Short mmCIF file of C-alpha atoms in Angstrom, two decimals:
data_model
loop_
_atom_site.label_atom_id
_atom_site.label_comp_id
_atom_site.label_asym_id
_atom_site.label_seq_id
_atom_site.Cartn_x
_atom_site.Cartn_y
_atom_site.Cartn_z
CA MET T 173 35.48 131.17 -78.31
CA GLU T 174 36.53 127.63 -77.79
CA VAL T 175 35.76 124.77 -75.76
CA THR T 176 38.56 122.73 -74.18
CA ARG T 177 38.30 118.85 -73.42
CA ARG T 178 36.75 119.63 -69.79
CA TYR T 179 34.18 121.18 -71.35
CA GLU T 180 33.62 118.45 -73.60
CA VAL T 181 33.43 115.94 -70.93
CA GLY T 182 31.22 117.50 -69.14
CA MET T 183 28.60 117.65 -71.64
CA VAL T 184 29.18 113.92 -72.73
CA LEU T 185 28.40 113.15 -68.73
CA GLY T 186 25.41 115.25 -69.06
CA CYS T 187 24.36 113.39 -72.28
CA LEU T 188 24.85 110.26 -70.58
CA LEU T 189 22.78 111.08 -67.43
CA ALA T 190 19.74 112.05 -69.76
CA SER T 191 20.18 108.71 -72.19
CA GLY T 192 20.30 106.75 -68.53
CA ALA T 193 17.12 108.67 -67.16
CA LEU T 194 14.90 107.71 -70.49
CA LEU T 195 16.20 104.08 -70.61
CA LEU T 196 16.01 103.12 -66.83
CA ASP T 197 13.38 105.35 -66.13
CA GLN T 198 14.95 107.24 -63.16
CA PRO T 199 13.66 110.85 -63.23
CA LEU T 200 16.50 111.81 -61.10
CA LEU T 201 19.42 111.05 -63.88
CA LEU T 202 17.20 113.39 -66.09
CA VAL T 203 18.01 116.31 -63.03
CA GLY T 204 21.62 115.38 -62.72
CA GLY T 205 22.26 115.98 -66.54
CA ALA T 206 19.75 118.99 -66.73
CA GLY T 207 22.13 120.66 -63.95
CA ILE T 208 25.24 119.83 -65.52
CA GLY T 209 23.99 121.40 -68.86
CA ALA T 210 22.93 124.64 -66.86
CA SER T 211 26.17 124.74 -65.45
CA LEU T 212 27.74 124.73 -68.39
CA LEU T 213 25.74 127.33 -69.85
CA VAL T 214 25.73 129.70 -66.78
CA GLN T 215 29.54 129.35 -67.07
CA GLN T 216 29.67 130.18 -70.70
CA TYR T 217 27.55 133.38 -70.21
CA ARG T 218 30.32 134.25 -67.28
CA PHE T 219 33.19 133.94 -69.74
CA THR T 220 31.63 135.72 -72.21
CA ARG T 221 31.03 138.42 -70.01
CA ASP T 222 34.46 138.42 -68.27
CA VAL T 223 36.27 137.96 -71.81
CA LEU T 224 34.85 141.25 -72.99
CA ALA T 225 35.58 143.03 -69.69
CA THR T 226 39.10 141.85 -69.75
CA ALA T 227 39.99 142.64 -73.22
CA ASP T 228 38.33 146.50 -72.33
CA ALA T 229 40.84 146.50 -69.56
CA LEU T 230 43.93 144.78 -70.79
CA THR T 231 46.72 146.45 -72.23
CA VAL T 232 49.88 144.75 -73.93
CA THR T 233 53.11 146.49 -74.76
CA GLN T 234 55.76 145.42 -76.91
CA SER T 235 59.21 146.97 -77.25
CA ILE T 236 62.39 146.25 -78.74
CA SER T 237 65.66 147.52 -77.68
CA GLN T 238 66.98 148.29 -80.91
CA ARG T 239 65.18 149.09 -83.74
CA ARG T 240 68.20 149.32 -86.26
CA VAL T 241 70.93 146.24 -86.01
CA ALA T 242 73.36 144.33 -87.79
CA THR T 243 73.16 140.81 -89.01
CA ASP T 244 73.97 137.91 -86.14
CA GLU T 245 73.52 140.53 -83.68
CA ASP T 246 70.95 140.28 -80.66
CA THR T 247 68.14 142.28 -79.47
CA SER T 248 66.43 142.70 -76.38
CA VAL T 249 62.43 142.13 -76.70
CA ALA T 250 60.12 143.37 -73.65
CA VAL T 251 56.85 142.32 -73.24
CA SER T 252 54.52 143.55 -70.66
CA ALA T 253 50.52 143.03 -69.62
CA THR T 254 48.71 145.25 -67.32
CA LEU T 255 44.97 145.09 -66.36
CA SER T 256 43.16 148.24 -64.72
CA GLU T 257 41.14 145.94 -62.78
CA PRO T 258 41.80 142.61 -61.73
CA SER T 259 40.40 139.41 -63.62
CA PRO T 260 38.63 136.49 -63.05
CA LEU T 261 40.36 135.02 -65.92
CA VAL T 262 43.98 133.87 -66.63
CA ALA T 263 45.90 135.81 -69.31
CA ALA T 264 48.65 133.61 -71.14
CA ILE T 265 50.51 135.98 -73.34
CA GLU T 266 52.45 134.54 -76.51
CA PRO T 267 54.91 136.82 -78.54
CA ARG T 268 55.24 136.46 -82.06
CA PRO T 269 58.68 137.13 -83.26
CA PRO T 270 59.31 136.65 -87.05
CA VAL T 271 60.28 133.05 -88.38
CA THR T 272 63.73 134.54 -89.52
CA ALA T 273 64.66 135.27 -85.71
CA THR T 274 66.25 133.13 -83.50
CA GLY T 275 65.01 132.84 -80.10
CA ARG T 276 68.10 133.19 -77.33
CA ASP T 277 65.95 132.07 -74.46
CA PRO T 278 62.78 130.61 -75.61
CA GLU T 279 61.50 129.28 -72.31
CA ASN T 280 61.00 133.47 -71.05
CA GLN T 281 59.31 134.03 -74.44
CA SER T 282 55.59 133.21 -72.88
CA PHE T 283 54.25 134.08 -69.95
CA THR T 284 51.11 134.07 -67.67
CA LEU T 285 48.98 136.81 -65.94
CA PRO T 286 47.18 134.74 -63.12
CA ALA T 287 43.65 135.15 -62.33
CA GLY T 288 43.65 138.38 -59.73
CA GLU T 289 46.74 139.52 -60.34
CA ARG T 290 47.44 143.01 -62.25
CA ASP T 291 50.19 142.98 -64.33
CA ALA T 292 53.04 140.49 -65.66
CA THR T 293 56.03 140.91 -67.81
CA THR T 294 58.89 138.71 -69.65
CA THR T 295 62.07 139.63 -71.32
CA PHE T 296 63.88 137.63 -73.94
CA SER T 297 66.47 137.81 -76.62
CA LEU T 298 66.63 137.71 -80.57
CA ARG T 299 69.53 137.13 -83.17
CA TRP T 300 68.89 138.12 -86.61
CA PRO T 301 70.75 136.36 -88.95
CA VAL T 302 69.19 137.55 -92.47
CA ALA T 303 69.31 141.14 -93.52
CA GLY T 304 66.46 143.15 -94.41
CA LYS T 305 63.04 144.81 -92.15
CA PHE T 306 61.06 142.61 -90.20
CA GLU T 307 58.15 142.94 -87.82
CA CYS T 308 57.31 141.54 -84.47
CA GLU T 309 53.51 140.65 -84.95
CA PRO T 310 51.33 141.83 -82.02
CA PRO T 311 51.23 139.18 -79.23
CA THR T 312 48.42 136.65 -78.71
CA VAL T 313 46.86 136.60 -75.46
CA THR T 314 44.79 133.06 -74.39
CA LEU T 315 42.01 134.21 -71.70
CA THR T 316 41.19 131.10 -69.66
CA ASP T 317 38.23 130.84 -66.81
CA ARG T 318 39.27 129.00 -63.86
CA ALA T 319 37.35 125.85 -64.50
CA GLY T 320 39.44 125.46 -67.68
CA LEU T 321 36.07 125.18 -69.55
CA PHE T 322 36.68 127.83 -72.34
CA ARG T 323 39.40 129.61 -73.94
CA SER T 324 39.43 132.41 -76.19
CA THR T 325 42.29 133.85 -78.28
CA VAL T 326 42.88 137.30 -79.48
CA PRO T 327 45.95 139.14 -80.62
CA MET T 328 46.50 142.37 -78.70
CA GLY T 329 48.92 145.42 -78.53
CA ASP T 330 51.00 146.98 -81.55
CA ALA T 331 53.93 145.47 -83.80
CA ALA T 332 57.53 146.46 -83.26
CA SER T 333 59.37 146.37 -86.34
CA VAL T 334 63.50 146.20 -86.86
CA THR T 335 65.76 146.81 -89.81
CA VAL T 336 68.54 144.27 -89.70
CA ALA T 337 71.23 145.52 -91.86
CA PRO T 338 74.22 143.67 -93.44
CA ARG T 339 77.55 143.88 -91.16
CA ARG T 340 79.94 146.69 -92.48
CA PRO T 341 82.53 145.27 -95.29
CA ARG T 342 85.71 144.64 -93.89
CA ALA T 343 88.56 146.91 -93.61
CA LEU T 344 86.51 149.47 -95.87
CA HIS T 345 89.01 152.05 -97.95
CA VAL T 346 87.68 155.06 -99.45
CA GLY T 347 90.38 157.41 -101.04
CA MET T 348 92.69 158.35 -103.93
CA GLY T 349 95.47 156.19 -105.15
CA GLY T 350 95.54 153.80 -102.14
CA GLU T 351 95.57 156.63 -99.63
CA SER T 352 92.30 156.96 -97.34
CA MET T 353 90.34 159.89 -96.89
CA SER T 354 91.83 161.97 -93.70
CA THR T 355 88.09 162.54 -92.98
CA ALA T 356 84.71 160.81 -92.50
CA PHE T 357 82.98 160.83 -96.02
CA GLY T 358 79.61 161.48 -96.04
CA GLU T 359 79.99 164.88 -94.49
CA HIS T 360 80.61 168.36 -95.96
CA LYS T 361 81.19 171.48 -94.27
CA THR T 362 78.68 174.22 -93.74
CA GLY T 363 79.44 177.95 -92.84
CA ASP T 364 82.80 177.95 -95.02
CA SER T 365 83.62 179.83 -97.98
CA GLY T 366 82.70 178.58 -101.46
CA VAL T 367 79.94 178.55 -103.69
CA GLY T 368 76.88 180.55 -102.54
CA LEU T 369 75.14 183.98 -103.15
CA ASP T 370 76.78 186.10 -100.65
CA PRO T 371 80.23 187.40 -101.73
CA ALA T 372 83.34 186.93 -99.23
CA GLU T 373 86.14 188.14 -100.69
CA ILE T 374 88.17 188.31 -103.78
CA ARG T 375 91.87 186.51 -103.99
CA GLN T 376 94.50 185.70 -106.61
CA TYR T 377 93.80 182.56 -108.96
CA VAL T 378 95.85 179.38 -107.52
CA PRO T 379 95.75 176.01 -109.52
CA GLY T 380 92.72 174.06 -108.52
CA ASP T 381 90.37 176.85 -108.92
CA THR T 382 87.92 176.55 -111.26
CA VAL T 383 87.01 178.73 -114.47
CA ARG T 384 83.45 179.51 -112.95
CA GLN T 385 84.81 181.29 -109.83
CA ILE T 386 86.99 183.74 -111.93
CA ASP T 387 85.91 187.25 -111.49
CA TRP T 388 86.14 188.89 -114.74
CA LYS T 389 86.06 192.41 -113.76
CA ALA T 390 88.78 191.99 -110.91
CA THR T 391 91.00 189.88 -113.24
CA ALA T 392 90.78 193.09 -115.91
CA ARG T 393 91.41 195.52 -112.77
CA MET T 394 94.24 193.73 -111.43
CA ASN T 395 95.69 191.95 -114.42
CA THR T 396 96.30 189.07 -112.81
CA PRO T 397 93.51 186.34 -112.43
CA HIS T 398 91.38 186.65 -109.35
CA VAL T 399 88.54 184.52 -108.02
CA ARG T 400 85.29 185.45 -105.91
CA GLU T 401 84.52 183.37 -102.78
CA PHE T 402 81.07 183.04 -101.47
CA ASP T 403 79.69 182.40 -98.09
CA ALA T 404 78.22 178.48 -98.58
CA GLU T 405 74.85 178.16 -98.54
CA THR T 406 73.30 176.22 -95.75
CA ASP T 407 70.10 174.72 -97.52
CA LEU T 408 72.39 172.10 -99.85
CA SER T 409 70.86 168.91 -100.52
CA THR T 410 72.45 165.60 -101.78
CA SER T 411 71.26 163.46 -104.44
CA LEU T 412 72.49 159.83 -104.27
CA VAL T 413 72.65 157.86 -107.58
CA VAL T 414 73.35 154.66 -106.75
CA ASP T 415 74.11 151.61 -109.46
CA HIS T 416 72.94 148.24 -108.75
CA ARG T 417 73.22 146.16 -111.99
CA SER T 418 74.68 143.07 -113.13
CA SER T 419 78.61 144.57 -112.63
CA MET T 420 78.41 145.08 -108.89
CA THR T 421 77.93 141.47 -108.06
CA THR T 422 81.54 140.97 -108.35
CA GLY T 423 83.36 139.85 -105.14
CA ILE T 424 82.57 137.12 -102.45
CA GLU T 425 79.40 137.23 -100.88
CA GLY T 426 79.08 139.73 -98.12
CA GLU T 427 81.98 141.58 -99.70
CA THR T 428 80.80 142.28 -103.07
CA LYS T 429 80.86 146.06 -105.07
CA LEU T 430 77.42 146.68 -103.92
CA ASP T 431 77.95 145.92 -100.38
CA TYR T 432 80.99 148.38 -100.02
CA LEU T 433 79.13 150.97 -102.02
CA ARG T 434 76.17 150.72 -99.83
CA HIS T 435 77.96 151.50 -96.65
CA VAL T 436 79.19 154.78 -98.44
CA ALA T 437 75.85 155.78 -99.36
CA LEU T 438 74.56 154.86 -95.95
CA ALA T 439 77.00 157.17 -94.36
CA TYR T 440 75.42 160.03 -96.95
CA ALA T 441 72.27 159.16 -95.52
CA ASP T 442 73.24 159.15 -92.21
CA ASN T 443 74.91 162.62 -92.48
CA ALA T 444 71.76 164.15 -93.73
CA ARG T 445 69.29 162.68 -91.01
CA THR T 446 71.98 163.91 -88.54
CA ASN T 447 71.97 167.67 -90.04
CA THR T 448 68.09 167.79 -91.35
CA GLU T 449 69.33 168.50 -95.15
CA PRO T 450 67.15 167.32 -97.79
CA LEU T 451 68.06 163.77 -99.49
CA SER T 452 66.87 162.48 -102.50
CA LEU T 453 67.89 158.98 -104.01
CA TYR T 454 67.94 157.21 -107.49
CA THR T 455 69.21 153.86 -107.77
CA VAL T 456 69.94 152.20 -111.46
CA GLY T 457 69.20 148.90 -112.44
CA ASP T 458 70.01 147.06 -115.81
CA ALA T 459 66.93 147.55 -117.32
CA GLY T 460 66.55 151.60 -116.09
CA VAL T 461 65.71 153.49 -112.96
CA THR T 462 64.49 151.22 -110.07
CA THR T 463 63.76 153.94 -107.68
CA THR T 464 63.23 157.70 -107.55
CA ARG T 465 62.62 159.88 -104.15
CA GLN T 466 62.70 163.20 -104.29
CA PRO T 467 64.42 165.35 -101.88
CA ASP T 468 63.07 165.94 -98.40
CA ALA T 469 63.89 166.16 -95.03
CA SER T 470 61.36 164.40 -93.03
CA ALA T 471 62.46 161.56 -90.50
CA ARG T 472 60.62 159.16 -92.67
CA HIS T 473 61.92 160.29 -95.68
CA TYR T 474 65.44 159.18 -94.22
CA THR T 475 63.83 155.97 -93.11
CA ALA T 476 62.41 154.76 -96.56
CA ILE T 477 65.83 156.20 -98.06
CA GLU T 478 67.67 153.89 -95.54
CA THR T 479 65.54 150.98 -95.76
CA ARG T 480 65.62 150.86 -99.86
CA LEU T 481 69.62 151.16 -99.45
CA HIS T 482 69.60 148.10 -96.94
CA ASP T 483 67.33 146.02 -99.18
CA LEU T 484 69.09 147.07 -102.59
CA VAL T 485 70.16 144.00 -104.60
CA SER T 486 71.98 143.69 -107.96
CA THR T 487 69.20 143.27 -110.81
CA ALA T 488 71.78 140.80 -112.82
CA GLU T 489 70.29 136.82 -112.69
CA LYS T 490 73.60 135.98 -113.29
CA THR T 491 77.17 137.75 -113.45
CA ALA T 492 78.34 139.59 -116.37
CA THR T 493 78.57 136.87 -119.45
CA GLU T 494 81.43 136.84 -121.60
CA THR T 495 79.30 138.84 -124.27
CA ASP T 496 79.42 141.67 -121.57
CA ARG T 497 83.26 141.04 -121.35
CA ALA T 498 83.88 141.59 -125.07
CA THR T 499 81.98 144.74 -124.91
CA ASN T 500 83.47 146.48 -122.16
CA GLY T 501 87.07 145.12 -122.57
CA PRO T 502 88.37 142.89 -119.66
CA SER T 503 88.75 144.76 -116.38
CA GLY T 504 90.66 147.65 -116.58
CA ALA T 505 90.53 148.16 -120.17
CA ARG T 506 89.42 151.79 -121.13
CA ALA T 507 86.80 152.58 -123.66
CA GLN T 508 87.72 155.17 -126.13
CA THR T 509 86.71 158.74 -125.66
CA PRO T 510 85.40 161.38 -128.48
CA ARG T 511 88.37 163.17 -128.40
CA GLU T 512 90.70 160.24 -128.55
CA ALA T 513 88.61 158.70 -131.44
CA ARG T 514 88.95 162.24 -133.50
CA GLU T 515 92.87 161.84 -133.11
CA MET T 516 92.74 158.31 -134.23
CA ALA T 517 90.35 159.25 -137.42
CA THR T 518 93.00 162.09 -138.41
CA HIS T 519 95.96 159.91 -138.02
CA LEU T 520 94.14 156.91 -140.28
CA ARG T 521 93.12 159.61 -142.78
CA SER T 522 96.77 160.36 -143.56
CA GLU T 523 97.91 156.91 -143.43
CA ASP T 524 97.00 155.45 -147.00
CA SER T 525 96.51 152.08 -146.35
CA ALA T 526 93.90 148.96 -146.34
CA PHE T 527 93.92 148.85 -142.61
CA GLY T 528 93.14 152.77 -142.10
CA ARG T 529 90.81 152.38 -145.13
CA THR T 530 88.90 149.38 -142.84
CA LEU T 531 89.09 151.10 -139.70
CA LEU T 532 88.39 154.62 -140.28
CA PRO T 533 84.76 153.96 -140.44
CA TYR T 534 84.20 152.89 -137.01
CA VAL T 535 85.73 155.59 -135.39
CA VAL T 536 84.06 158.41 -137.19
CA GLU T 537 80.85 157.27 -136.10
CA SER T 538 80.19 159.95 -133.40
CA LYS T 539 76.44 159.75 -133.65
CA ARG T 540 76.43 155.88 -133.04
CA TYR T 541 78.46 157.10 -129.77
CA VAL T 542 75.84 159.70 -128.82
CA GLN T 543 72.64 157.31 -129.29
CA ARG T 544 74.81 154.43 -127.30
CA ILE T 545 75.63 156.83 -124.23
CA GLU T 546 71.82 158.63 -124.25
CA GLY T 547 70.33 155.12 -123.91
CA ASP T 548 72.63 153.88 -120.95
CA PRO T 549 70.84 153.74 -117.70
CA LEU T 550 73.14 155.60 -115.27
CA TYR T 551 73.82 158.58 -118.03
CA LYS T 552 69.86 158.80 -118.82
CA THR T 553 68.59 158.86 -114.83
CA VAL T 554 71.03 161.28 -113.81
CA ARG T 555 70.29 163.42 -117.14
CA THR T 556 66.46 163.18 -116.40
CA TYR T 557 65.85 163.32 -112.74
CA LEU T 558 68.57 165.45 -111.56
CA GLY T 559 67.68 168.39 -113.84
CA GLY T 560 64.26 168.78 -111.74
CA VAL T 561 66.03 169.05 -108.24
CA ARG T 562 65.88 172.56 -107.25
CA GLY T 563 68.26 174.80 -105.11
CA SER T 564 72.18 173.90 -104.22
CA VAL T 565 72.91 170.08 -105.06
CA MET T 566 75.52 167.54 -104.32
CA THR T 567 75.66 164.92 -106.64
CA VAL T 568 77.34 161.62 -105.39
CA ILE T 569 77.29 159.01 -108.04
CA LEU T 570 78.25 155.34 -106.73
CA THR T 571 79.56 152.93 -109.38
CA ASP T 572 82.02 150.88 -110.78
CA ASP T 573 84.94 151.38 -113.28
CA THR T 574 82.72 149.03 -115.78
CA HIS T 575 80.89 151.20 -118.10
CA ARG T 576 83.53 153.86 -118.09
CA MET T 577 82.67 156.04 -120.94
CA GLU T 578 78.81 156.30 -119.33
CA VAL T 579 80.28 156.99 -115.92
CA ARG T 580 82.05 159.92 -117.47
CA GLU T 581 79.04 161.17 -119.35
CA ALA T 582 76.88 160.80 -116.20
CA ALA T 583 79.41 162.75 -114.14
CA ARG T 584 79.14 165.83 -116.80
CA ALA T 585 75.56 165.55 -116.66
CA ALA T 586 75.43 165.72 -113.22
CA GLN T 587 77.96 168.93 -112.94
CA ARG T 588 75.89 170.80 -115.15
CA HIS T 589 72.87 170.59 -112.39
CA SER T 590 75.32 170.49 -109.15
CA GLU T 591 77.43 172.41 -106.99
CA HIS T 592 79.76 169.56 -107.09
CA VAL T 593 79.89 165.84 -107.97
CA LEU T 594 81.60 163.50 -106.19
CA VAL T 595 81.99 159.72 -107.76
CA PHE T 596 82.49 156.78 -105.57
CA LEU T 597 84.30 153.91 -107.86
CA ALA T 598 84.66 150.35 -106.96
CA PRO T 599 87.79 149.33 -108.74
CA THR T 600 86.41 145.57 -110.73
CA VAL T 601 90.20 144.41 -110.35
CA LEU T 602 89.99 144.53 -106.38
CA PHE T 603 86.83 142.63 -106.18
CA GLU T 604 87.31 139.70 -108.67
CA ARG T 605 87.73 136.10 -107.48
CA GLY T 606 91.49 135.69 -107.14
CA GLY T 607 91.98 139.18 -108.97
CA VAL T 608 95.02 139.63 -106.44
CA GLY T 609 96.21 136.37 -106.39
CA THR T 610 98.65 137.24 -109.07
CA VAL T 611 99.79 140.95 -107.61
CA GLU T 612 101.80 141.88 -110.80
CA SER T 613 98.77 141.67 -112.99
CA ALA T 614 96.46 143.16 -110.36
CA TYR T 615 98.92 146.10 -110.23
CA GLU T 616 98.63 146.48 -114.10
CA GLY T 617 94.68 146.92 -113.86
CA TYR T 618 95.19 149.01 -110.77
CA VAL T 619 97.24 151.47 -112.54
CA ASP T 620 94.56 151.48 -115.71
CA PHE T 621 92.08 152.38 -113.28
CA GLU T 622 93.79 155.04 -111.53
CA GLU T 623 94.10 156.78 -115.07
CA PHE T 624 90.50 156.76 -115.31
CA ARG T 625 89.76 158.11 -111.73
CA ARG T 626 92.23 160.68 -112.36
CA ASP T 627 90.72 161.57 -115.54
CA LEU T 628 87.24 161.70 -113.52
CA THR T 629 88.99 164.08 -111.27
CA ARG T 630 90.32 166.31 -114.06
CA LEU T 631 86.58 167.15 -115.09
CA ASP T 632 85.43 170.44 -113.40
CA GLY T 633 83.85 170.34 -110.61
CA VAL T 634 84.00 166.65 -109.78
CA THR T 635 86.35 164.70 -107.27
CA ALA T 636 86.20 160.87 -107.65
CA LEU T 637 87.07 158.23 -105.11
CA GLU T 638 88.12 154.83 -104.97
CA VAL T 639 86.30 152.35 -102.51
CA ALA T 640 87.66 148.64 -102.09
CA PRO T 641 88.81 146.27 -99.21
CA ALA T 642 91.66 148.14 -97.40
CA ASP T 643 94.10 144.59 -97.69
CA ARG T 644 93.96 144.19 -101.22
CA ILE T 645 94.85 148.07 -101.63
CA GLU T 646 97.60 147.50 -99.37
CA ALA T 647 99.01 144.54 -101.57
CA ILE T 648 98.65 146.71 -104.64
CA LEU T 649 100.78 149.31 -103.11
CA ALA T 650 103.39 147.06 -101.66
CA GLU T 651 103.59 145.56 -105.43
CA THR T 652 104.11 149.54 -106.70
CA ARG T 653 106.87 149.67 -104.16
CA ARG T 654 108.58 146.55 -105.12
CA THR T 655 108.06 147.75 -108.85
CA ARG T 656 109.71 151.10 -108.28
CA GLU T 657 112.66 149.69 -106.48
CA ARG T 658 113.64 147.12 -108.99
CA ALA T 659 113.08 149.93 -111.79
CA ALA T 660 115.76 151.89 -109.40
CA GLY T 661 117.87 149.14 -108.97
CA GLY T 662 118.11 148.26 -112.56
CA ARG T 663 119.60 152.25 -113.19
#
């Protein structure tokens, strides 16, 4: 409880009258001072009693029109105060939005419930310029007596939270070789034939079927390759593996590799929520795994994963250094596979030259290669955590083309524990600042990326897709057409 300036004036007046009675020897002045003091004490007692009664009878509610919005969008906030019994006190209600929110009509944010009234309400708008999860704290209620002598301020009601998501990157493209997907990503069919437990039918082998689908008994009986299809299991769960290492910062603010891949990951999370399917999340930073959420299908679990994806930022303190570029090669430089290394070693052994003898030790160190891959955070996360997931799993890896050998080995490791593996790749050449300023050089880098993507898709049970700005893909395709026309004209 606080006293107002009016109370202080009353106390000063009472003290002056008491002092005057002593100095002037006037008993009546002392009676007046004592009367003022007694009146103030009675008012204080009544105020304390009314505050307790009003606090018990008052209900304050606070609601936000949308719990999930995009940056720079408006939400409507409604605050109401209701009394079960009229109160002799005046109640001033003051909402407390977060400092990051911008009030669109601040004059409507606070309101008053007059003495003797039972309810009052207000509605105002907030704009959210910053992404993240924020909370409107419980409103404060200031109770004041009619004489204006005392006031008491207490928070009442519940907090209201809102999640502000970054805006969807412009012109999002997801597809293969410049062709966008014909269906919405994030979805997968159920009730169709595929991998499962219940046999559906046997049919002749066609290109594209995996070796594990072949029914060897039927093949031996019919003398031609046949595959057995099964009714797809309905308990398929999705494991999201999201890379947010240093290389994911490439791009302009709000349109980095991570921003584009984040949107794809959120689509899968939304699909899992819609179908009430188990969902797990593993995020990978420069030093290793940064998030582990095991499969679950509860509303709280989905919200926690979506919030984590919204809040995800790169673990880099700065963009890739020149050392990183030297290690991984320039954008588009492709790491050598173990098979290619063995072929090169065979060639160098047959070449009796100083150059061959010098280079040979570097291409036959397969042990060093294995140790490096096993220590890479993406591969290590996939190998460590996906092996413990039970049931039918679809693994979705979201990364870029910076660490190509690691991505390849991570996809292979995921395939051993998954029904299918989807790899969403952000091509570095399409995100570099000025990367498409010279379209011809960007085209060469994109062709190299496309070779890597196709190489991944050739792995059994793996599908690789590109994620990039659509306008940059269109510029690349236009250059492709021009290159083909020039080549055709030169024949």
